[in-house]
Structure formats: structure tokens, C-alpha cells
PDB file of C-alpha atoms in Angstrom:
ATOM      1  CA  UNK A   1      -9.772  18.323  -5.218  1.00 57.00           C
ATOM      2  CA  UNK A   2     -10.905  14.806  -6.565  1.00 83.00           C
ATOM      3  CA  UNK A   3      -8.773  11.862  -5.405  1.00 94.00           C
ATOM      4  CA  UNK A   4      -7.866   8.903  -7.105  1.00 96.00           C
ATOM      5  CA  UNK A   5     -10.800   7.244  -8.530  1.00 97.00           C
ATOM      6  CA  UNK A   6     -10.908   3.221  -9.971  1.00 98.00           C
ATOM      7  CA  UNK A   7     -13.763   1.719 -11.853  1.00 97.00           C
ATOM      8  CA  UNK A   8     -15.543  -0.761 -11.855  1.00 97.00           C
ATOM      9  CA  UNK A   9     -15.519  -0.907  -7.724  1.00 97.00           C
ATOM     10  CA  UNK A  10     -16.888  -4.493  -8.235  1.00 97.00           C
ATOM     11  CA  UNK A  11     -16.413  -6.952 -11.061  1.00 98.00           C
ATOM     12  CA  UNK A  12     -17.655 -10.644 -11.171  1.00 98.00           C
ATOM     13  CA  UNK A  13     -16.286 -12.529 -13.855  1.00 97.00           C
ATOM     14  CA  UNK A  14     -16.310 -15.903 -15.287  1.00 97.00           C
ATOM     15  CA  UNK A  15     -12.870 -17.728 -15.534  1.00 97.00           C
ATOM     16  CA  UNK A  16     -11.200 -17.671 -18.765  1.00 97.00           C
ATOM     17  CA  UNK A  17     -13.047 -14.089 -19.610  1.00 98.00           C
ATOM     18  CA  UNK A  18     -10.878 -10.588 -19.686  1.00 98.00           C
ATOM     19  CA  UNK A  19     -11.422  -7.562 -17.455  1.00 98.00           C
ATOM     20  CA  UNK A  20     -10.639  -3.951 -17.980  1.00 98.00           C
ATOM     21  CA  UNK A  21      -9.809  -2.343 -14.697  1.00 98.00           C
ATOM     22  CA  UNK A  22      -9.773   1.367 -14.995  1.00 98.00           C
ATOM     23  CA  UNK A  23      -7.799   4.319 -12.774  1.00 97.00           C
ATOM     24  CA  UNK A  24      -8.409   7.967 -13.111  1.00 96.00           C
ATOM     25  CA  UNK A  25      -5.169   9.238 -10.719  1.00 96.00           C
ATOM     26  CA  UNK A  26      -4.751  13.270  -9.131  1.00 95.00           C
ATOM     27  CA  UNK A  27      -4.691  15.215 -11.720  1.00 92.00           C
ATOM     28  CA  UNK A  28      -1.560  16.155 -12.536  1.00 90.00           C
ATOM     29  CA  UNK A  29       0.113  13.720 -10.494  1.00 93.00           C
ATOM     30  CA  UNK A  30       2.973  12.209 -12.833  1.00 91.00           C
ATOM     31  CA  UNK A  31       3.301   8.688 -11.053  1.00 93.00           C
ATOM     32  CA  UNK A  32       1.057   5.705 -11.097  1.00 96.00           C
ATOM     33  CA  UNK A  33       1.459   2.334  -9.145  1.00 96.00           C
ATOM     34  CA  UNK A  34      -1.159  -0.805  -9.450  1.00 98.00           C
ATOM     35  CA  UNK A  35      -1.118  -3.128  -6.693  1.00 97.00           C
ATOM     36  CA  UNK A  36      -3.185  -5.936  -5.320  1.00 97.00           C
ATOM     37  CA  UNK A  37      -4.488  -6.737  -1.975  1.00 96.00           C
ATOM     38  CA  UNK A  38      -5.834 -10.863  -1.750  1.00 92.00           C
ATOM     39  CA  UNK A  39      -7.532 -11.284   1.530  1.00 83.00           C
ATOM     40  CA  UNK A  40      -5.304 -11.387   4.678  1.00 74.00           C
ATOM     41  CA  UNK A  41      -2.769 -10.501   2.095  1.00 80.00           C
ATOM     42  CA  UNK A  42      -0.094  -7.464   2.254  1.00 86.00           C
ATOM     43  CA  UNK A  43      -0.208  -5.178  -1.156  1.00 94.00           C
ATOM     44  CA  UNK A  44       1.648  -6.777  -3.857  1.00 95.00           C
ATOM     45  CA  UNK A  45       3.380  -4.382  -6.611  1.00 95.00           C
ATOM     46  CA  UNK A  46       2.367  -5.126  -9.803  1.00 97.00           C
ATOM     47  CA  UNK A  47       3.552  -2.413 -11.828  1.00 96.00           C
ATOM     48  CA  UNK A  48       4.544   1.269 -12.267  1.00 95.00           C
ATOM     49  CA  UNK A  49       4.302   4.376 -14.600  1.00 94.00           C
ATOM     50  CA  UNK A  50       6.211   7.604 -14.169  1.00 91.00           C
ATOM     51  CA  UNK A  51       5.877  10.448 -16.659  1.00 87.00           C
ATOM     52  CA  UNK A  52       7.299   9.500 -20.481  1.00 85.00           C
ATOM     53  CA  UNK A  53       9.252   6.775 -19.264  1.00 88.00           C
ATOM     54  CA  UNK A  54       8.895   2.806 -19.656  1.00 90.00           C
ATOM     55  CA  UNK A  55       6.638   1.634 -17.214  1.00 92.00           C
ATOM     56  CA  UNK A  56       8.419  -0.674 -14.311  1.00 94.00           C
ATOM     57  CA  UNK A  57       6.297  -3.708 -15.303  1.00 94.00           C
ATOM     58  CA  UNK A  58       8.365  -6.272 -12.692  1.00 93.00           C
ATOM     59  CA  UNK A  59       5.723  -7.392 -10.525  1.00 94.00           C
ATOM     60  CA  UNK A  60       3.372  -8.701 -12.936  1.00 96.00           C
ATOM     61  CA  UNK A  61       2.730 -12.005 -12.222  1.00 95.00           C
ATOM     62  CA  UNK A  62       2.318 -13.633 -15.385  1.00 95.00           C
ATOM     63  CA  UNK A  63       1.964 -12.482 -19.090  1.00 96.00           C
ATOM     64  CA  UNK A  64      -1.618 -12.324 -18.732  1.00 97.00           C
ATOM     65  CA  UNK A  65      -1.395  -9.283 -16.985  1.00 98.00           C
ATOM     66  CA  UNK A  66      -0.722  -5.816 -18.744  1.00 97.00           C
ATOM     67  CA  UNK A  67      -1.466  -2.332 -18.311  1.00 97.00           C
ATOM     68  CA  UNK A  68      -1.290   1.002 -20.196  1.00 95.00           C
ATOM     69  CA  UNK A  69      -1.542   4.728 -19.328  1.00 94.00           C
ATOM     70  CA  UNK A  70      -2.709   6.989 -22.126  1.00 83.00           C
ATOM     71  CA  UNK A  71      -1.570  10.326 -22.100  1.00 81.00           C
ATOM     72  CA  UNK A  72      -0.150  10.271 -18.729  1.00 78.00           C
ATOM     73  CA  UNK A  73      -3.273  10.121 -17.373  1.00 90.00           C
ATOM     74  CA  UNK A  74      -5.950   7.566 -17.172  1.00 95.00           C
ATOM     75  CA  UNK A  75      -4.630   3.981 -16.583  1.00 97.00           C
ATOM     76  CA  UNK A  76      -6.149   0.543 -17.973  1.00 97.00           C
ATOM     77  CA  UNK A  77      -5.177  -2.852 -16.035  1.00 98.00           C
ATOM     78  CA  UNK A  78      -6.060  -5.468 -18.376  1.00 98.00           C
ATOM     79  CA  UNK A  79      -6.395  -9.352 -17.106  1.00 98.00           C
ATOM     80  CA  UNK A  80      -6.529 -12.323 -19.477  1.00 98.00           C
ATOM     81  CA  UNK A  81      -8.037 -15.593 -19.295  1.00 98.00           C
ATOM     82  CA  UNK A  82      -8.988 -15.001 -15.743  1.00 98.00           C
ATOM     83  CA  UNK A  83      -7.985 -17.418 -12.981  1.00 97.00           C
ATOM     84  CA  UNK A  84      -9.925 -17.616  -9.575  1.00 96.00           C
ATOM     85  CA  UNK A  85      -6.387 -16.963  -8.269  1.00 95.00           C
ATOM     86  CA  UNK A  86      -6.724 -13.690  -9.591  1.00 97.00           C
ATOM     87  CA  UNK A  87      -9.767 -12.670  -7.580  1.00 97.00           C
ATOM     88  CA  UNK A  88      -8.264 -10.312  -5.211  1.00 97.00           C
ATOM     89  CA  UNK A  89      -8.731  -6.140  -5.009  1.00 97.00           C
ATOM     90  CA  UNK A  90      -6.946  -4.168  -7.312  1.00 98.00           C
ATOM     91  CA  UNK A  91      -5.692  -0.943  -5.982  1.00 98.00           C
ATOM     92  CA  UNK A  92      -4.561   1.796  -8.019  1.00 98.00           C
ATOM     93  CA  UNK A  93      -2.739   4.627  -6.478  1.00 97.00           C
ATOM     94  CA  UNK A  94      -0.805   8.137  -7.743  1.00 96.00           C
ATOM     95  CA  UNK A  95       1.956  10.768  -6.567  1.00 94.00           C
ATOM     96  CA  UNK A  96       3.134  14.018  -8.035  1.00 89.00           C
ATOM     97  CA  UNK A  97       5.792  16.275  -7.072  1.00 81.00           C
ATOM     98  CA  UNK A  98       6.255  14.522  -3.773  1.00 78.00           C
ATOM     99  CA  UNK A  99       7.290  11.155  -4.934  1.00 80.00           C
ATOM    100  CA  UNK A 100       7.236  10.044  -1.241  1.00 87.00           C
ATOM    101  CA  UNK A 101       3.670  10.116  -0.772  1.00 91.00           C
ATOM    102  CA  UNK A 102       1.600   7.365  -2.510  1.00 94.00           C
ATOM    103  CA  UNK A 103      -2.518   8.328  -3.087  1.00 96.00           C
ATOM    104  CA  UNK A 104      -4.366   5.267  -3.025  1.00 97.00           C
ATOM    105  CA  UNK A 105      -7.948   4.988  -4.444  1.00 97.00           C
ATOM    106  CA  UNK A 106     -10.688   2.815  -3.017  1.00 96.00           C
ATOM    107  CA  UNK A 107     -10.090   0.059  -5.365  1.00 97.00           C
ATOM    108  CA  UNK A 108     -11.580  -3.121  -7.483  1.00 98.00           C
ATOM    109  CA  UNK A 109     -13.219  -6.287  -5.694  1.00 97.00           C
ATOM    110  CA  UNK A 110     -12.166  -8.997  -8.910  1.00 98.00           C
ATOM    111  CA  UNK A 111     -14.117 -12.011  -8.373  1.00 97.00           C
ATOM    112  CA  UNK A 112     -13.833 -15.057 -10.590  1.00 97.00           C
ATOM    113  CA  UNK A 113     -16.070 -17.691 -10.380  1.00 96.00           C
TER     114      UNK A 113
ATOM    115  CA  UNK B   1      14.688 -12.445  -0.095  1.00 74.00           C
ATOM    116  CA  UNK B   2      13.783  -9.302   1.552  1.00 77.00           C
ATOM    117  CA  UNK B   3      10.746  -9.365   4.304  1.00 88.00           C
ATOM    118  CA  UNK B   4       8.703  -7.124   5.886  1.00 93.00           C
ATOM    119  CA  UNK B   5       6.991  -8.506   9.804  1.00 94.00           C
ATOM    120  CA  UNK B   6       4.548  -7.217  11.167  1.00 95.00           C
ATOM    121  CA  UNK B   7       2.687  -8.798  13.443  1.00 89.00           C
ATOM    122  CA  UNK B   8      -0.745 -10.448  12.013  1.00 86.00           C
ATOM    123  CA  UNK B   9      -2.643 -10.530  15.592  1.00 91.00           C
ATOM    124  CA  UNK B  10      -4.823  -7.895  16.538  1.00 94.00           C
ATOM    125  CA  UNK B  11      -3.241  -5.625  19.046  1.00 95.00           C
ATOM    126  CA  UNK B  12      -6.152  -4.816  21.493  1.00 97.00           C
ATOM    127  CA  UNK B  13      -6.281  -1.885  23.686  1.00 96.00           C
ATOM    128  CA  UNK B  14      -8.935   0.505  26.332  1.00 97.00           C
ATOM    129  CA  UNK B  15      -9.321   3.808  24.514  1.00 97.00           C
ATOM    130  CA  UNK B  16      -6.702   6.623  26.003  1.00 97.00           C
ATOM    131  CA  UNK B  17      -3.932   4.262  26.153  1.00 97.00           C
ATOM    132  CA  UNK B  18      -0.826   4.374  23.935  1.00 97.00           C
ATOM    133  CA  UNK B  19      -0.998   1.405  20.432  1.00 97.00           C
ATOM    134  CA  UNK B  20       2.623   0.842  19.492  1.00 97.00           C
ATOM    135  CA  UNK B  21       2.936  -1.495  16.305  1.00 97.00           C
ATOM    136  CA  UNK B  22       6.217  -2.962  15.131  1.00 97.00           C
ATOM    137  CA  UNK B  23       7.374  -3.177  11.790  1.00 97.00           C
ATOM    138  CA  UNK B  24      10.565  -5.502  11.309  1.00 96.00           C
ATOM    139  CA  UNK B  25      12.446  -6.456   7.917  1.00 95.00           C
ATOM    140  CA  UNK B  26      15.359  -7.989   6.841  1.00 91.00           C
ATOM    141  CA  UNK B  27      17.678  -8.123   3.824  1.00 86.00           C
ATOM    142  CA  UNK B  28      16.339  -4.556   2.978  1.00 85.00           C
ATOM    143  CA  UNK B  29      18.625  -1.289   3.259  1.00 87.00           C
ATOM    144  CA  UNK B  30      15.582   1.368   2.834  1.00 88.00           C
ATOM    145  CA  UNK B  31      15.687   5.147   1.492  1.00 89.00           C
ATOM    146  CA  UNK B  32      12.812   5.532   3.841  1.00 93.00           C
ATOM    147  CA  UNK B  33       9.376   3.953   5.765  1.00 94.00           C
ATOM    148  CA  UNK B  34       5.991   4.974   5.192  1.00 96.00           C
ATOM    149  CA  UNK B  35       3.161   4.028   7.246  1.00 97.00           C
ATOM    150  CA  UNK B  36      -0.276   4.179   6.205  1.00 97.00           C
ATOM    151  CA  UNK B  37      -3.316   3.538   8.129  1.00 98.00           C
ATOM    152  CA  UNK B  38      -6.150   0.976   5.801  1.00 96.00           C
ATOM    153  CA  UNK B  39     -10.217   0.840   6.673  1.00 96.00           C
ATOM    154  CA  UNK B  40     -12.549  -1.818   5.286  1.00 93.00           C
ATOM    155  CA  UNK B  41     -13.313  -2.076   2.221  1.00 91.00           C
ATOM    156  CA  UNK B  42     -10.786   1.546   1.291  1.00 94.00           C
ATOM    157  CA  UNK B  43      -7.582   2.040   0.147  1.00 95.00           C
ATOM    158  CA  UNK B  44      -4.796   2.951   2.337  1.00 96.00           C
ATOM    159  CA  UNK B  45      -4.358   6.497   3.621  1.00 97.00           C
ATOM    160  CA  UNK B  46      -0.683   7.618   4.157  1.00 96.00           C
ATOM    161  CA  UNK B  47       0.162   8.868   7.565  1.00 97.00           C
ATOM    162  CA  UNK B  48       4.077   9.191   7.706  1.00 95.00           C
ATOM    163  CA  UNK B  49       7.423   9.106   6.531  1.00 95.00           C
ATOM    164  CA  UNK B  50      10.546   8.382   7.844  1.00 96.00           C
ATOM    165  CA  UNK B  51      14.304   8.619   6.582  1.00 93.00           C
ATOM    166  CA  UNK B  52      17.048   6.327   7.035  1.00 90.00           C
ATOM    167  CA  UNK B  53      18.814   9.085   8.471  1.00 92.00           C
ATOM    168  CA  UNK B  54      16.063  10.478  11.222  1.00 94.00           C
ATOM    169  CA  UNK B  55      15.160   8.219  14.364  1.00 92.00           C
ATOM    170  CA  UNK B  56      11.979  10.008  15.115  1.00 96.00           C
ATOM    171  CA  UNK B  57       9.143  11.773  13.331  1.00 96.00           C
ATOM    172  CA  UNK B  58       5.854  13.133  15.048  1.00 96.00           C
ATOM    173  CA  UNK B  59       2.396  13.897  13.899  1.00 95.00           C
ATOM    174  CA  UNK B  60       0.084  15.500  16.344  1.00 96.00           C
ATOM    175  CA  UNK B  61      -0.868  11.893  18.300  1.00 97.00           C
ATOM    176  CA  UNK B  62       1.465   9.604  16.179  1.00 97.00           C
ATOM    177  CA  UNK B  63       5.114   9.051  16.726  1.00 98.00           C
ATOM    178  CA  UNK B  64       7.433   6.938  14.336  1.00 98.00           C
ATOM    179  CA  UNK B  65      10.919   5.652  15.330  1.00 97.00           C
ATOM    180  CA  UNK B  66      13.093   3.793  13.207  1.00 95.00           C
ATOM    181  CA  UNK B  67      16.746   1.553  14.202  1.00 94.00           C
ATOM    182  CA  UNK B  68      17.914   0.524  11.115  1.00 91.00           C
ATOM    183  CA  UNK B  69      20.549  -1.567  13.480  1.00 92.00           C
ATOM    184  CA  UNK B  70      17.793  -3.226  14.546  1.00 94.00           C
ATOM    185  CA  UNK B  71      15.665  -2.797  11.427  1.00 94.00           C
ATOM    186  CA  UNK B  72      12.358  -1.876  12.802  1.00 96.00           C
ATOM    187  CA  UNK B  73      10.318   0.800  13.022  1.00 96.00           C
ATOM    188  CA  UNK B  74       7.821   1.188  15.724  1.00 97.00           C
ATOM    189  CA  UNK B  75       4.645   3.165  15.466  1.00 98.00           C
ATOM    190  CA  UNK B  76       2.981   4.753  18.456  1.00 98.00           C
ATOM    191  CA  UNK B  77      -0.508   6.119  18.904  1.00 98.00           C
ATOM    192  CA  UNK B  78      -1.152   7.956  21.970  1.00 97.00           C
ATOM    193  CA  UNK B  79      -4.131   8.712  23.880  1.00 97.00           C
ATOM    194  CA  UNK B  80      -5.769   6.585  21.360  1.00 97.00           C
ATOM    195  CA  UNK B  81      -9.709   6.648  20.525  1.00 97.00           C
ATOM    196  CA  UNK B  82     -12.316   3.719  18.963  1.00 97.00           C
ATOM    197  CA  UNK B  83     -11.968   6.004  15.635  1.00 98.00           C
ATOM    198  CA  UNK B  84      -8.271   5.124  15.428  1.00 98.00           C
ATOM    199  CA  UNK B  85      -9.320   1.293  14.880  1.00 98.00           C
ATOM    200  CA  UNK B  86      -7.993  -0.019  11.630  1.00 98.00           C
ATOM    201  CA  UNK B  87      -5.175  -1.591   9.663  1.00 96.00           C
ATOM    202  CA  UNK B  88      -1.729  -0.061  10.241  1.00 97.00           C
ATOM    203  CA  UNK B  89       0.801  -0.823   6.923  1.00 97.00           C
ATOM    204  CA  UNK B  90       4.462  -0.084   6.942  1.00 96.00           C
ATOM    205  CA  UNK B  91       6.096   0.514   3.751  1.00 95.00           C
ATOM    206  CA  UNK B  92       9.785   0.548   2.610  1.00 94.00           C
ATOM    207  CA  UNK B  93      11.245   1.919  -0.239  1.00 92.00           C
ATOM    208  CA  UNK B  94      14.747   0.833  -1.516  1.00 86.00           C
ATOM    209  CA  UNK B  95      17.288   2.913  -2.384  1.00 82.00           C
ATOM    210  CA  UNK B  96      17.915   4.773  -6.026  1.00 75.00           C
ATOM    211  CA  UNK B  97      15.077   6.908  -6.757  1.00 70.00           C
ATOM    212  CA  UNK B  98      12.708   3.995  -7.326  1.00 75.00           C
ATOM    213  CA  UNK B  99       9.828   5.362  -4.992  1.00 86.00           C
ATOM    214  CA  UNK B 100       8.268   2.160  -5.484  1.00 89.00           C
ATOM    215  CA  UNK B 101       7.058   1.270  -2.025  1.00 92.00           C
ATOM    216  CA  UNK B 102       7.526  -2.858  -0.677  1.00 92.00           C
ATOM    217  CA  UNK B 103       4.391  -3.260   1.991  1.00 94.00           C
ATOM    218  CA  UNK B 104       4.161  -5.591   4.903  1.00 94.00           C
ATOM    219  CA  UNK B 105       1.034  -7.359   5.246  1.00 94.00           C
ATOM    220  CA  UNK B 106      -0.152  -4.979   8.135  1.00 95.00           C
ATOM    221  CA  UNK B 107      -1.566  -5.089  11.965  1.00 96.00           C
ATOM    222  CA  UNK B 108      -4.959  -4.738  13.256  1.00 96.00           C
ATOM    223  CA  UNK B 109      -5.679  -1.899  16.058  1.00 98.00           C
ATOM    224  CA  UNK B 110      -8.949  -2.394  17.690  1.00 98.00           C
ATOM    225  CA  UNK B 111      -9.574   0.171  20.379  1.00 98.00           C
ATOM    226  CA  UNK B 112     -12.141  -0.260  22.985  1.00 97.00           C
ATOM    227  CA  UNK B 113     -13.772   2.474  24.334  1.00 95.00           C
TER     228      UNK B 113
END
């Protein structure tokens, strides 16, 4: 079946615009994590959905950062006001019945200039 | 604060001979380690899991170990090819039913044939 799929895989964008970052997880697949990756970097949580409840939201880095999934599905990572500090790539990744196993897709490339 | 070490040099080695990589952390009690194996330019591919409770798990060529008296886990690759050349992550997760895996920044393989 399909894996995880994010879109755009690039984005350039000015500083001080927004970007919609989109993630289409495994169907099915109840759990959805957003993390970031900035060169040389190790992947930094940024937040996480599971099911009905209230998304874990404690590794966004600033309130400029938010994300929604609608319908338990399809996820939307929204950045404000972009900072050239953000420019990093934004991974998106699901799980189902086996929490244990994370499935990552092939990511974003943010730049801001 | 917690950490997660592993070590950012390249580990270089002749194809056919066994890659271990190290993962070390501190002021961490993990449920369990993942590792997952990352290409250029994709998004990391899980490999393995182990439990805080097992000292050894085996995947055809792969072999995980983990001392949580010494906190580390050590990841071997045996008879390894060029094709096994990439990034190597280890991931903990915490305790509680968070499933919300911490990553370390990750070690290079390069294996020459």
C-alpha cells in the first residue's frame, strides 16, 4: 500500500510569509508525529496526534508554529512569519496498531530566504 | 536534561566486515530503542526495536544489544555491503505509553567495497 506522503517536497519562501506543509499518513494509521531535521541536526519533535485526543503540541518551538489533523487523517503544519531559522526539513511520519513502529515520509526542504 | 550520543564521525569500513555503532544516553529510563537507518534526501526507515527488558534482538544481518547499566545500545551490521551505507538513528522512547520517540542526531556508515 501507499506510504506516508508530504507535500510540497520543496518550498522556498520569503521571510515573514506563511507556509502550509501538508501530510497524507497510512491509511488507517491512528498516530501522527511532525518532526524536523536542520542540517547535521538529529530529528526534533515538534508535535503529536493520536486518534480523538488533544494533540501533544510540546515541542513546538514558538507560537508561530501550529498544526491540525482533520478527520484523523490528513495533517496541516502551518508556519508564521517565517524565520530563516526555520529553514530546515519537515518530516511527517504515522503508526497504527503497532505504536512502536514510526512510518516516516520523505519530507519538506523549507527554505527561507 | 536527557541526551542521546552518538558518535557524529563517519565510521568507515571494507565491505564484508562487521559496522557496530554506539548509541549512549543519559538521564533517560526508556520503555524501549528503535533504530532506524536514514538515506539522502529520505525519511528514516525503521529497522528495530528493543525493550528495556531484552539484551539482544536480531534481524537477518543486524544485531541490537542494549545495557541499560551502561545505557547504550550498540548496533551491529555484519558481513556488511556498499548498499548498507547511510545514516544509522537510535531512538528512545520514555516510559508511560507516550510512543513519542527522542532521536539522537545519528552516525554515518560508509562501506567500501
Amino acid at each position: 500500500g501507499a506510504g506516508v506522503s508530504q507535500s510540497p517536497s520543496n518550498k522556498v519562501t520569503e521571510k515573514g510569509k506563511d507556509v502550509e506543509l501538508r501530510c497524507d499518513p497510512i491509511s488507517g494509521h491512528t498516530a501522527l508525529y511532525w518532526y524536523r531535521q536542520s542540517l547535521g541536526q538529529g530529528l526534533e519533535f515538534l508535535i503529536y496526534f493520536q486518534g480523538n485526543s488533544a494533540p501533544d503540541k510540546s515541542g513546538l518551538p514558538s507560537d508561530r508554529f501550529s498544526a491540525e489533523r482533520t478527520g484523523g487523517s490528513v495533517s496541516t503544519l502551518t508556519i508564521q512569519r517565517t524565520q530563516q531559522e526555520d529553514s530546515a526539513v519537515y518530516l511527517c511520519a504515522s503508526s497504527g496498531t503497532t505504536k512502536e513502529t514510526q512510518y516516516f515520509g520523505p519530507g519538506t526542504r523549507l527554505l527561507v530566504l | 536534561s536527557q541526551k542521546i550520543e552518538q558518535n557524529s564521525e563517519a565510521l568507515n569500513i571494507q565491505e564484508g566486515k562487521t559496522a557496530t555503532l554506539t548509541c549512549n544516553y543519559t538521564n533517560y529510563s526508556p520503555a524501549y530503542l528503535q533504530w532506524y537507518r536514514q538515506d539522502p534526501g529520505r525519511g528514516p526507515v525503521f529497522l528495530l526495536l528493543i525493550r528495556e527488558n531484552e539484551k539482544e534482538k536480531r534481524k537477518e544481518r543486524l544485531k541490537v544489544t542494549f545495557d541499560t547499566t551502561l545505557k547504550q545500545s550498540l548496533f551491529h551490521i555484519t558481513a556488511s555491503q556498499p548498499a548498507d551505507s547511510a545514516t544509522y538513528l537510535c531512538a528512545l522512547v520514555g516510559p508511560g505509553g507516550s510512543y513519542i520517540p527522542t532521536f539522537g542526531r545519528g552516525t554515518s556508515l560508509i562501506v567500501h567495497p
